[in-house]
Amino acid sequence: MWNKVQETVNFLKNKGIKAPDFGVILGTGLGNLVDKIDIRIAIPYEEILNFPVSTVEGHSGELIYGKIGDKTIIAMRGRFHYYEGWTMQETVFPVRVMKYLGVEKLIVSNASGGVNPNFKVGDIMVITDHINMMPEHPLNGKNDERFGPRFVDMHEAYSKAMISKMDIVAKKLDIKIHKGIYLALQGPTFETPAEYKMVKILGADTVGMSTVPEVIVAKHMGMECFGISVITDLGIEGLVEEVSHEEVQKVAKISEKVVGKLVEEFVKL
Ligand code: HPA
């Protein structure tokens, strides 16, 4: 893994990518966040040495390097979901690469189902913590100390400083944001009403199928993480309705303008 990561890092450095200030993972339907980036380099995943290639409809795969204001950004347009059949190692590979390109701050976005009764479809939640209920752990197996320690501290998986900074940005832009806990399940099924109830009982506010593996690996390597989630559907008892990938994308597309504005101002600050 170490050698593969370094090979990809060298490959990308040779393409002109230099120490970005932020790494960004753009989730379902949030890909248009790239509109805020003054793009200098864009490379389809299939052209990147050692990169997995994304297949799911609506998840275009491209690594984008550019500027927002005076900050340099490397963004993944489309991510690797465990449910697509990638191993956990493949799922988190780009985060490892970002770290060795020089990224210290990671911003992750996703779509999720809300189980908190105060949430509405289209709302935005800043992730303050997570519950990992994925069936496999990205750090399972022999630990490579060059990446990080065997036992990783997770007491502040989501950076309090970055959350405070987003509070300032949201206030300035007069955008209402929730804060809460994201629980990760493997998918690809959405939850049954009983499962949504379980998610709530376990103490989470939203449920989704991504983000947690990437954040775990980022923490393994000592990165600071920030996560933001668009509530695309509700799993609230008595209110659980039919949900489809199309619906999730439609809602995410409407909210992405707001998330885009938040993240744009956030990185500039
Ligand atoms: N459950 C899991 N993943 C999701 C959901 C959901 O309700 N909505 C968007 N991604």
PDB file of C-alpha atoms and ligand atoms in Angstrom:
ATOM      1  CA  MET A   1       0.000   0.000   0.000  1.00  0.00           C
ATOM      2  CA  TRP A   2       2.754   2.448   0.975  1.00  0.00           C
ATOM      3  CA  ASN A   3       4.564   2.008  -2.339  1.00  0.00           C
ATOM      4  CA  LYS A   4       1.357   2.272  -4.362  1.00  0.00           C
ATOM      5  CA  VAL A   5       0.424   5.505  -2.573  1.00  0.00           C
ATOM      6  CA  GLN A   6       3.880   7.010  -3.172  1.00  0.00           C
ATOM      7  CA  GLU A   7       3.748   5.994  -6.858  1.00  0.00           C
ATOM      8  CA  THR A   8       0.407   7.760  -7.282  1.00  0.00           C
ATOM      9  CA  VAL A   9       1.646  10.801  -5.361  1.00  0.00           C
ATOM     10  CA  ASN A  10       4.688  11.051  -7.665  1.00  0.00           C
ATOM     11  CA  PHE A  11       2.460  10.582 -10.702  1.00  0.00           C
ATOM     12  CA  LEU A  12       0.200  13.455  -9.598  1.00  0.00           C
ATOM     13  CA  LYS A  13       3.130  15.702  -8.618  1.00  0.00           C
ATOM     14  CA  ASN A  14       4.516  15.199 -12.110  1.00  0.00           C
ATOM     15  CA  LYS A  15       1.170  16.410 -13.477  1.00  0.00           C
ATOM     16  CA  GLY A  16       1.714  19.660 -11.570  1.00  0.00           C
ATOM     17  CA  ILE A  17      -0.195  19.059  -8.344  1.00  0.00           C
ATOM     18  CA  LYS A  18       1.533  20.705  -5.395  1.00  0.00           C
ATOM     19  CA  ALA A  19       0.700  20.706  -1.658  1.00  0.00           C
ATOM     20  CA  PRO A  20      -3.010  21.644  -1.610  1.00  0.00           C
ATOM     21  CA  ASP A  21      -4.423  23.515   1.407  1.00  0.00           C
ATOM     22  CA  PHE A  22      -7.582  21.382   1.475  1.00  0.00           C
ATOM     23  CA  GLY A  23      -8.666  17.969   0.253  1.00  0.00           C
ATOM     24  CA  VAL A  24     -12.362  17.728  -0.577  1.00  0.00           C
ATOM     25  CA  ILE A  25     -14.485  14.634  -1.175  1.00  0.00           C
ATOM     26  CA  LEU A  26     -17.674  15.507  -3.012  1.00  0.00           C
ATOM     27  CA  GLY A  27     -20.537  13.138  -2.268  1.00  0.00           C
ATOM     28  CA  THR A  28     -23.710  12.167  -4.119  1.00  0.00           C
ATOM     29  CA  GLY A  29     -25.130  15.056  -6.108  1.00  0.00           C
ATOM     30  CA  LEU A  30     -22.711  17.474  -4.497  1.00  0.00           C
ATOM     31  CA  GLY A  31     -20.277  17.255  -7.371  1.00  0.00           C
ATOM     32  CA  ASN A  32     -21.199  20.710  -8.590  1.00  0.00           C
ATOM     33  CA  LEU A  33     -19.235  22.176  -5.736  1.00  0.00           C
ATOM     34  CA  VAL A  34     -16.482  22.179  -8.334  1.00  0.00           C
ATOM     35  CA  ASP A  35     -18.173  25.218  -9.899  1.00  0.00           C
ATOM     36  CA  LYS A  36     -16.552  27.196  -7.103  1.00  0.00           C
ATOM     37  CA  ILE A  37     -13.100  25.972  -8.034  1.00  0.00           C
ATOM     38  CA  ASP A  38     -10.917  27.766 -10.533  1.00  0.00           C
ATOM     39  CA  ILE A  39      -9.774  24.500 -12.099  1.00  0.00           C
ATOM     40  CA  ARG A  40      -6.112  24.171 -13.107  1.00  0.00           C
ATOM     41  CA  ILE A  41      -5.905  20.394 -13.554  1.00  0.00           C
ATOM     42  CA  ALA A  42      -8.633  17.739 -13.920  1.00  0.00           C
ATOM     43  CA  ILE A  43      -7.718  14.069 -14.336  1.00  0.00           C
ATOM     44  CA  PRO A  44     -10.284  11.269 -14.810  1.00  0.00           C
ATOM     45  CA  TYR A  45      -9.730   8.480 -12.277  1.00  0.00           C
ATOM     46  CA  GLU A  46      -9.092   5.928 -15.011  1.00  0.00           C
ATOM     47  CA  GLU A  47      -6.020   7.944 -16.079  1.00  0.00           C
ATOM     48  CA  ILE A  48      -4.517   8.051 -12.567  1.00  0.00           C
ATOM     49  CA  LEU A  49      -1.929   5.424 -11.774  1.00  0.00           C
ATOM     50  CA  ASN A  50      -3.259   2.858  -9.238  1.00  0.00           C
ATOM     51  CA  PHE A  51      -6.658   4.599  -8.845  1.00  0.00           C
ATOM     52  CA  PRO A  52      -9.862   2.548  -8.618  1.00  0.00           C
ATOM     53  CA  VAL A  53     -12.488   3.540 -11.234  1.00  0.00           C
ATOM     54  CA  SER A  54     -15.987   4.496 -10.102  1.00  0.00           C
ATOM     55  CA  THR A  55     -18.975   2.895 -11.788  1.00  0.00           C
ATOM     56  CA  VAL A  56     -22.237   3.952 -10.135  1.00  0.00           C
ATOM     57  CA  GLU A  57     -24.475   6.225 -12.158  1.00  0.00           C
ATOM     58  CA  GLY A  58     -24.268   9.818 -10.957  1.00  0.00           C
ATOM     59  CA  HIS A  59     -20.795   9.375  -9.498  1.00  0.00           C
ATOM     60  CA  SER A  60     -18.463  10.759 -12.133  1.00  0.00           C
ATOM     61  CA  GLY A  61     -14.869  10.137 -11.273  1.00  0.00           C
ATOM     62  CA  GLU A  62     -12.375  12.922 -11.609  1.00  0.00           C
ATOM     63  CA  LEU A  63      -9.613  14.407  -9.499  1.00  0.00           C
ATOM     64  CA  ILE A  64      -9.672  18.187  -9.642  1.00  0.00           C
ATOM     65  CA  TYR A  65      -6.924  20.584  -8.638  1.00  0.00           C
ATOM     66  CA  GLY A  66      -7.474  24.312  -8.508  1.00  0.00           C
ATOM     67  CA  LYS A  67      -8.057  27.411  -6.468  1.00  0.00           C
ATOM     68  CA  ILE A  68     -10.803  28.905  -4.369  1.00  0.00           C
ATOM     69  CA  GLY A  69      -9.648  32.424  -3.586  1.00  0.00           C
ATOM     70  CA  ASP A  70      -6.013  32.126  -2.547  1.00  0.00           C
ATOM     71  CA  LYS A  71      -6.371  28.517  -1.308  1.00  0.00           C
ATOM     72  CA  THR A  72      -5.420  25.461  -3.344  1.00  0.00           C
ATOM     73  CA  ILE A  73      -7.857  22.569  -3.371  1.00  0.00           C
ATOM     74  CA  ILE A  74      -7.707  18.979  -4.463  1.00  0.00           C
ATOM     75  CA  ALA A  75     -11.185  17.564  -4.911  1.00  0.00           C
ATOM     76  CA  MET A  76     -12.533  14.124  -5.625  1.00  0.00           C
ATOM     77  CA  ARG A  77     -15.543  14.425  -7.868  1.00  0.00           C
ATOM     78  CA  GLY A  78     -17.061  11.056  -7.082  1.00  0.00           C
ATOM     79  CA  ARG A  79     -15.911   8.707  -4.373  1.00  0.00           C
ATOM     80  CA  PHE A  80     -15.444   4.966  -3.910  1.00  0.00           C
ATOM     81  CA  HIS A  81     -18.226   3.322  -1.964  1.00  0.00           C
ATOM     82  CA  TYR A  82     -17.701   0.059  -0.160  1.00  0.00           C
ATOM     83  CA  TYR A  83     -21.047  -1.216  -1.516  1.00  0.00           C
ATOM     84  CA  GLU A  84     -19.700  -0.975  -5.065  1.00  0.00           C
ATOM     85  CA  GLY A  85     -17.464  -3.886  -4.244  1.00  0.00           C
ATOM     86  CA  TRP A  86     -14.248  -2.011  -3.590  1.00  0.00           C
ATOM     87  CA  THR A  87     -12.241  -3.258  -0.667  1.00  0.00           C
ATOM     88  CA  MET A  88     -11.862  -0.873   2.260  1.00  0.00           C
ATOM     89  CA  GLN A  89      -8.254  -0.319   1.118  1.00  0.00           C
ATOM     90  CA  GLU A  90      -9.473   0.802  -2.300  1.00  0.00           C
ATOM     91  CA  THR A  91     -12.231   2.933  -0.800  1.00  0.00           C
ATOM     92  CA  VAL A  92      -9.758   4.998   1.217  1.00  0.00           C
ATOM     93  CA  PHE A  93      -6.829   4.970  -1.228  1.00  0.00           C
ATOM     94  CA  PRO A  94      -7.390   8.558  -2.477  1.00  0.00           C
ATOM     95  CA  VAL A  95      -7.312   9.896   1.098  1.00  0.00           C
ATOM     96  CA  ARG A  96      -3.906   8.291   1.603  1.00  0.00           C
ATOM     97  CA  VAL A  97      -2.776   9.931  -1.636  1.00  0.00           C
ATOM     98  CA  MET A  98      -4.106  13.332  -0.562  1.00  0.00           C
ATOM     99  CA  LYS A  99      -2.132  13.161   2.669  1.00  0.00           C
ATOM    100  CA  TYR A 100       1.160  12.549   0.868  1.00  0.00           C
ATOM    101  CA  LEU A 101       0.409  15.312  -1.631  1.00  0.00           C
ATOM    102  CA  GLY A 102       0.543  17.516   1.465  1.00  0.00           C
ATOM    103  CA  VAL A 103      -3.131  17.830   2.479  1.00  0.00           C
ATOM    104  CA  GLU A 104      -3.590  18.365   6.228  1.00  0.00           C
ATOM    105  CA  LYS A 105      -7.272  19.358   6.192  1.00  0.00           C
ATOM    106  CA  LEU A 106      -9.963  17.131   4.722  1.00  0.00           C
ATOM    107  CA  ILE A 107     -13.523  18.220   3.912  1.00  0.00           C
ATOM    108  CA  VAL A 108     -16.024  15.444   3.240  1.00  0.00           C
ATOM    109  CA  SER A 109     -19.581  15.817   2.013  1.00  0.00           C
ATOM    110  CA  ASN A 110     -22.348  13.269   1.679  1.00  0.00           C
ATOM    111  CA  ALA A 111     -26.064  12.675   1.413  1.00  0.00           C
ATOM    112  CA  SER A 112     -27.809  11.034   4.314  1.00  0.00           C
ATOM    113  CA  GLY A 113     -31.140  10.017   5.762  1.00  0.00           C
ATOM    114  CA  GLY A 114     -32.258  12.062   8.757  1.00  0.00           C
ATOM    115  CA  VAL A 115     -33.592  10.309  11.855  1.00  0.00           C
ATOM    116  CA  ASN A 116     -33.683  13.391  14.076  1.00  0.00           C
ATOM    117  CA  PRO A 117     -37.302  14.658  14.225  1.00  0.00           C
ATOM    118  CA  ASN A 118     -36.085  18.271  13.994  1.00  0.00           C
ATOM    119  CA  PHE A 119     -34.640  17.636  10.535  1.00  0.00           C
ATOM    120  CA  LYS A 120     -36.347  18.313   7.216  1.00  0.00           C
ATOM    121  CA  VAL A 121     -35.539  17.148   3.707  1.00  0.00           C
ATOM    122  CA  GLY A 122     -32.926  19.470   2.189  1.00  0.00           C
ATOM    123  CA  ASP A 123     -31.478  20.521   5.565  1.00  0.00           C
ATOM    124  CA  ILE A 124     -27.739  20.596   6.114  1.00  0.00           C
ATOM    125  CA  MET A 125     -25.942  18.960   9.040  1.00  0.00           C
ATOM    126  CA  VAL A 126     -22.366  19.515  10.117  1.00  0.00           C
ATOM    127  CA  ILE A 127     -21.011  16.198  11.402  1.00  0.00           C
ATOM    128  CA  THR A 128     -19.766  16.465  14.982  1.00  0.00           C
ATOM    129  CA  ASP A 129     -19.053  12.748  15.448  1.00  0.00           C
ATOM    130  CA  HIS A 130     -19.707   9.383  13.856  1.00  0.00           C
ATOM    131  CA  ILE A 131     -20.671   5.815  14.665  1.00  0.00           C
ATOM    132  CA  ASN A 132     -18.895   3.217  12.571  1.00  0.00           C
ATOM    133  CA  MET A 133     -21.174   0.321  11.720  1.00  0.00           C
ATOM    134  CA  MET A 134     -19.509  -0.675   8.495  1.00  0.00           C
ATOM    135  CA  PRO A 135     -18.893  -4.441   8.412  1.00  0.00           C
ATOM    136  CA  GLU A 136     -15.170  -4.050   7.755  1.00  0.00           C
ATOM    137  CA  HIS A 137     -12.580  -1.640   9.164  1.00  0.00           C
ATOM    138  CA  PRO A 138     -10.151   0.193   6.871  1.00  0.00           C
ATOM    139  CA  LEU A 139      -7.320  -0.283   9.381  1.00  0.00           C
ATOM    140  CA  ASN A 140      -7.911  -3.996   9.827  1.00  0.00           C
ATOM    141  CA  GLY A 141      -4.745  -6.049   9.354  1.00  0.00           C
ATOM    142  CA  LYS A 142      -1.065  -5.339   9.788  1.00  0.00           C
ATOM    143  CA  ASN A 143      -0.419  -1.688  10.607  1.00  0.00           C
ATOM    144  CA  ASP A 144       2.080   0.283   8.549  1.00  0.00           C
ATOM    145  CA  GLU A 145       3.626   2.694  11.064  1.00  0.00           C
ATOM    146  CA  ARG A 146       4.707   4.987   8.233  1.00  0.00           C
ATOM    147  CA  PHE A 147       1.028   5.937   7.809  1.00  0.00           C
ATOM    148  CA  GLY A 148       0.204   6.148  11.506  1.00  0.00           C
ATOM    149  CA  PRO A 149      -0.151   4.308  14.806  1.00  0.00           C
ATOM    150  CA  ARG A 150      -1.831   0.947  15.390  1.00  0.00           C
ATOM    151  CA  PHE A 151      -4.378   2.388  17.816  1.00  0.00           C
ATOM    152  CA  VAL A 152      -5.802   5.621  16.524  1.00  0.00           C
ATOM    153  CA  ASP A 153      -7.209   8.273  18.828  1.00  0.00           C
ATOM    154  CA  MET A 154     -10.722   9.268  17.724  1.00  0.00           C
ATOM    155  CA  HIS A 155     -11.704  11.641  20.526  1.00  0.00           C
ATOM    156  CA  GLU A 156     -11.999  14.485  18.031  1.00  0.00           C
ATOM    157  CA  ALA A 157     -12.599  12.785  14.691  1.00  0.00           C
ATOM    158  CA  TYR A 158     -14.263  15.969  13.428  1.00  0.00           C
ATOM    159  CA  SER A 159     -12.194  19.053  14.124  1.00  0.00           C
ATOM    160  CA  LYS A 160     -13.762  21.369  16.684  1.00  0.00           C
ATOM    161  CA  ALA A 161     -11.790  24.255  15.204  1.00  0.00           C
ATOM    162  CA  MET A 162     -13.180  23.592  11.735  1.00  0.00           C
ATOM    163  CA  ILE A 163     -16.726  23.247  13.123  1.00  0.00           C
ATOM    164  CA  SER A 164     -16.358  26.613  14.919  1.00  0.00           C
ATOM    165  CA  LYS A 165     -15.109  28.150  11.700  1.00  0.00           C
ATOM    166  CA  MET A 166     -18.172  26.849   9.854  1.00  0.00           C
ATOM    167  CA  ASP A 167     -20.400  28.339  12.573  1.00  0.00           C
ATOM    168  CA  ILE A 168     -18.939  31.734  11.777  1.00  0.00           C
ATOM    169  CA  VAL A 169     -19.411  31.218   8.019  1.00  0.00           C
ATOM    170  CA  ALA A 170     -23.016  29.990   8.360  1.00  0.00           C
ATOM    171  CA  LYS A 171     -23.879  32.930  10.591  1.00  0.00           C
ATOM    172  CA  LYS A 172     -22.323  35.383   8.168  1.00  0.00           C
ATOM    173  CA  LEU A 173     -24.252  33.867   5.232  1.00  0.00           C
ATOM    174  CA  ASP A 174     -27.425  33.511   7.344  1.00  0.00           C
ATOM    175  CA  ILE A 175     -27.672  29.778   6.555  1.00  0.00           C
ATOM    176  CA  LYS A 176     -29.199  27.443   9.120  1.00  0.00           C
ATOM    177  CA  ILE A 177     -27.117  24.361   9.850  1.00  0.00           C
ATOM    178  CA  HIS A 178     -27.784  21.452  12.165  1.00  0.00           C
ATOM    179  CA  LYS A 179     -25.073  19.608  14.019  1.00  0.00           C
ATOM    180  CA  GLY A 180     -25.151  15.935  14.762  1.00  0.00           C
ATOM    181  CA  ILE A 181     -23.878  12.409  14.583  1.00  0.00           C
ATOM    182  CA  TYR A 182     -23.557  10.398  11.367  1.00  0.00           C
ATOM    183  CA  LEU A 183     -23.869   6.628  11.434  1.00  0.00           C
ATOM    184  CA  ALA A 184     -22.413   4.579   8.571  1.00  0.00           C
ATOM    185  CA  LEU A 185     -23.988   1.390   7.286  1.00  0.00           C
ATOM    186  CA  GLN A 186     -22.711  -0.482   4.262  1.00  0.00           C
ATOM    187  CA  GLY A 187     -25.823  -0.155   2.052  1.00  0.00           C
ATOM    188  CA  PRO A 188     -26.680  -0.307  -0.790  1.00  0.00           C
ATOM    189  CA  THR A 189     -30.220  -0.769   0.515  1.00  0.00           C
ATOM    190  CA  PHE A 190     -31.777   2.214   2.204  1.00  0.00           C
ATOM    191  CA  GLU A 191     -32.982   1.398   5.716  1.00  0.00           C
ATOM    192  CA  THR A 192     -36.197  -0.301   6.715  1.00  0.00           C
ATOM    193  CA  PRO A 193     -38.339   1.647   9.217  1.00  0.00           C
ATOM    194  CA  ALA A 194     -37.013  -0.669  11.950  1.00  0.00           C
ATOM    195  CA  GLU A 195     -33.423   0.061  10.921  1.00  0.00           C
ATOM    196  CA  TYR A 196     -33.982   3.834  10.924  1.00  0.00           C
ATOM    197  CA  LYS A 197     -35.374   3.406  14.430  1.00  0.00           C
ATOM    198  CA  MET A 198     -32.262   1.453  15.408  1.00  0.00           C
ATOM    199  CA  VAL A 199     -30.059   4.257  14.055  1.00  0.00           C
ATOM    200  CA  LYS A 200     -31.914   6.759  16.234  1.00  0.00           C
ATOM    201  CA  ILE A 201     -31.777   4.530  19.322  1.00  0.00           C
ATOM    202  CA  LEU A 202     -28.028   4.137  18.807  1.00  0.00           C
ATOM    203  CA  GLY A 203     -27.683   7.892  19.166  1.00  0.00           C
ATOM    204  CA  ALA A 204     -27.217   9.120  15.615  1.00  0.00           C
ATOM    205  CA  ASP A 205     -28.975  11.935  13.756  1.00  0.00           C
ATOM    206  CA  THR A 206     -28.309  10.760  10.210  1.00  0.00           C
ATOM    207  CA  VAL A 207     -27.418   7.558   8.385  1.00  0.00           C
ATOM    208  CA  GLY A 208     -25.415   7.069   5.213  1.00  0.00           C
ATOM    209  CA  MET A 209     -23.134   4.728   3.307  1.00  0.00           C
ATOM    210  CA  SER A 210     -19.835   6.616   3.162  1.00  0.00           C
ATOM    211  CA  THR A 211     -17.503   9.102   4.878  1.00  0.00           C
ATOM    212  CA  VAL A 212     -16.599   7.073   7.971  1.00  0.00           C
ATOM    213  CA  PRO A 213     -13.878   4.926   6.300  1.00  0.00           C
ATOM    214  CA  GLU A 214     -12.288   8.026   4.766  1.00  0.00           C
ATOM    215  CA  VAL A 215     -12.331   9.929   8.060  1.00  0.00           C
ATOM    216  CA  ILE A 216     -10.868   6.959   9.970  1.00  0.00           C
ATOM    217  CA  VAL A 217      -7.958   6.727   7.561  1.00  0.00           C
ATOM    218  CA  ALA A 218      -7.461  10.503   7.570  1.00  0.00           C
ATOM    219  CA  LYS A 219      -7.256  10.393  11.386  1.00  0.00           C
ATOM    220  CA  HIS A 220      -4.808   7.482  11.141  1.00  0.00           C
ATOM    221  CA  MET A 221      -2.523   9.862   9.236  1.00  0.00           C
ATOM    222  CA  GLY A 222      -3.126  12.806  11.585  1.00  0.00           C
ATOM    223  CA  MET A 223      -5.323  14.884   9.278  1.00  0.00           C
ATOM    224  CA  GLU A 224      -7.949  17.334  10.495  1.00  0.00           C
ATOM    225  CA  CYS A 225     -11.437  16.435   9.243  1.00  0.00           C
ATOM    226  CA  PHE A 226     -14.648  18.281   8.562  1.00  0.00           C
ATOM    227  CA  GLY A 227     -17.870  16.622   7.377  1.00  0.00           C
ATOM    228  CA  ILE A 228     -21.081  18.075   5.998  1.00  0.00           C
ATOM    229  CA  SER A 229     -24.220  16.170   5.127  1.00  0.00           C
ATOM    230  CA  VAL A 230     -27.327  16.973   3.107  1.00  0.00           C
ATOM    231  CA  ILE A 231     -30.469  15.349   4.511  1.00  0.00           C
ATOM    232  CA  THR A 232     -32.066  13.906   1.385  1.00  0.00           C
ATOM    233  CA  ASP A 233     -34.789  11.810   3.034  1.00  0.00           C
ATOM    234  CA  LEU A 234     -36.212  11.122   6.469  1.00  0.00           C
ATOM    235  CA  GLY A 235     -36.243   7.953   8.511  1.00  0.00           C
ATOM    236  CA  ILE A 236     -38.504   9.268  11.228  1.00  0.00           C
ATOM    237  CA  GLU A 237     -40.959   6.860  12.812  1.00  0.00           C
ATOM    238  CA  GLY A 238     -44.343   7.045  11.131  1.00  0.00           C
ATOM    239  CA  LEU A 239     -42.904   9.254   8.366  1.00  0.00           C
ATOM    240  CA  VAL A 240     -40.690   6.793   6.519  1.00  0.00           C
ATOM    241  CA  GLU A 241     -41.513   7.138   2.833  1.00  0.00           C
ATOM    242  CA  GLU A 242     -40.273   5.529  -0.329  1.00  0.00           C
ATOM    243  CA  VAL A 243     -36.769   6.717  -1.190  1.00  0.00           C
ATOM    244  CA  SER A 244     -34.822   6.306  -4.414  1.00  0.00           C
ATOM    245  CA  HIS A 245     -31.342   7.178  -5.641  1.00  0.00           C
ATOM    246  CA  GLU A 246     -33.012   9.664  -8.041  1.00  0.00           C
ATOM    247  CA  GLU A 247     -34.805  11.406  -5.164  1.00  0.00           C
ATOM    248  CA  VAL A 248     -31.580  11.522  -3.127  1.00  0.00           C
ATOM    249  CA  GLN A 249     -29.756  13.108  -6.072  1.00  0.00           C
ATOM    250  CA  LYS A 250     -32.567  15.573  -6.753  1.00  0.00           C
ATOM    251  CA  VAL A 251     -32.570  16.878  -3.184  1.00  0.00           C
ATOM    252  CA  ALA A 252     -28.783  16.927  -3.011  1.00  0.00           C
ATOM    253  CA  LYS A 253     -28.716  18.939  -6.221  1.00  0.00           C
ATOM    254  CA  ILE A 254     -30.983  21.619  -4.734  1.00  0.00           C
ATOM    255  CA  SER A 255     -28.992  21.823  -1.484  1.00  0.00           C
ATOM    256  CA  GLU A 256     -25.609  21.675  -3.181  1.00  0.00           C
ATOM    257  CA  LYS A 257     -25.736  25.377  -4.012  1.00  0.00           C
ATOM    258  CA  VAL A 258     -25.988  26.154  -0.307  1.00  0.00           C
ATOM    259  CA  VAL A 259     -23.286  23.649   0.642  1.00  0.00           C
ATOM    260  CA  GLY A 260     -21.128  25.063  -2.155  1.00  0.00           C
ATOM    261  CA  LYS A 261     -21.468  28.575  -0.791  1.00  0.00           C
ATOM    262  CA  LEU A 262     -20.682  27.397   2.763  1.00  0.00           C
ATOM    263  CA  VAL A 263     -17.584  25.481   1.724  1.00  0.00           C
ATOM    264  CA  GLU A 264     -16.392  28.260  -0.572  1.00  0.00           C
ATOM    265  CA  GLU A 265     -16.481  30.823   2.231  1.00  0.00           C
ATOM    266  CA  PHE A 266     -15.084  28.274   4.674  1.00  0.00           C
ATOM    267  CA  VAL A 267     -11.908  27.594   2.707  1.00  0.00           C
ATOM    268  CA  LYS A 268     -11.387  31.266   1.923  1.00  0.00           C
ATOM    269  CA  LEU A 269     -11.560  32.268   5.608  1.00  0.00           C
TER     270      LEU A 269
HETATM  271  N1  HPA B   1     -29.852   5.879   4.225  1.00  0.00           N
HETATM  272  C1  HPA B   1     -28.608   5.584   3.863  1.00  0.00           C
HETATM  273  N2  HPA B   1     -27.907   6.303   3.010  1.00  0.00           N
HETATM  274  C2  HPA B   1     -28.481   7.400   2.500  1.00  0.00           C
HETATM  275  C3  HPA B   1     -29.772   7.762   2.834  1.00  0.00           C
HETATM  276  C4  HPA B   1     -30.502   6.957   3.746  1.00  0.00           C
HETATM  277  O1  HPA B   1     -31.667   7.223   4.086  1.00  0.00           O
HETATM  278  N3  HPA B   1     -30.043   8.898   2.153  1.00  0.00           N
HETATM  279  C5  HPA B   1     -28.956   9.201   1.442  1.00  0.00           C
HETATM  280  N4  HPA B   1     -27.997   8.289   1.644  1.00  0.00           N
END
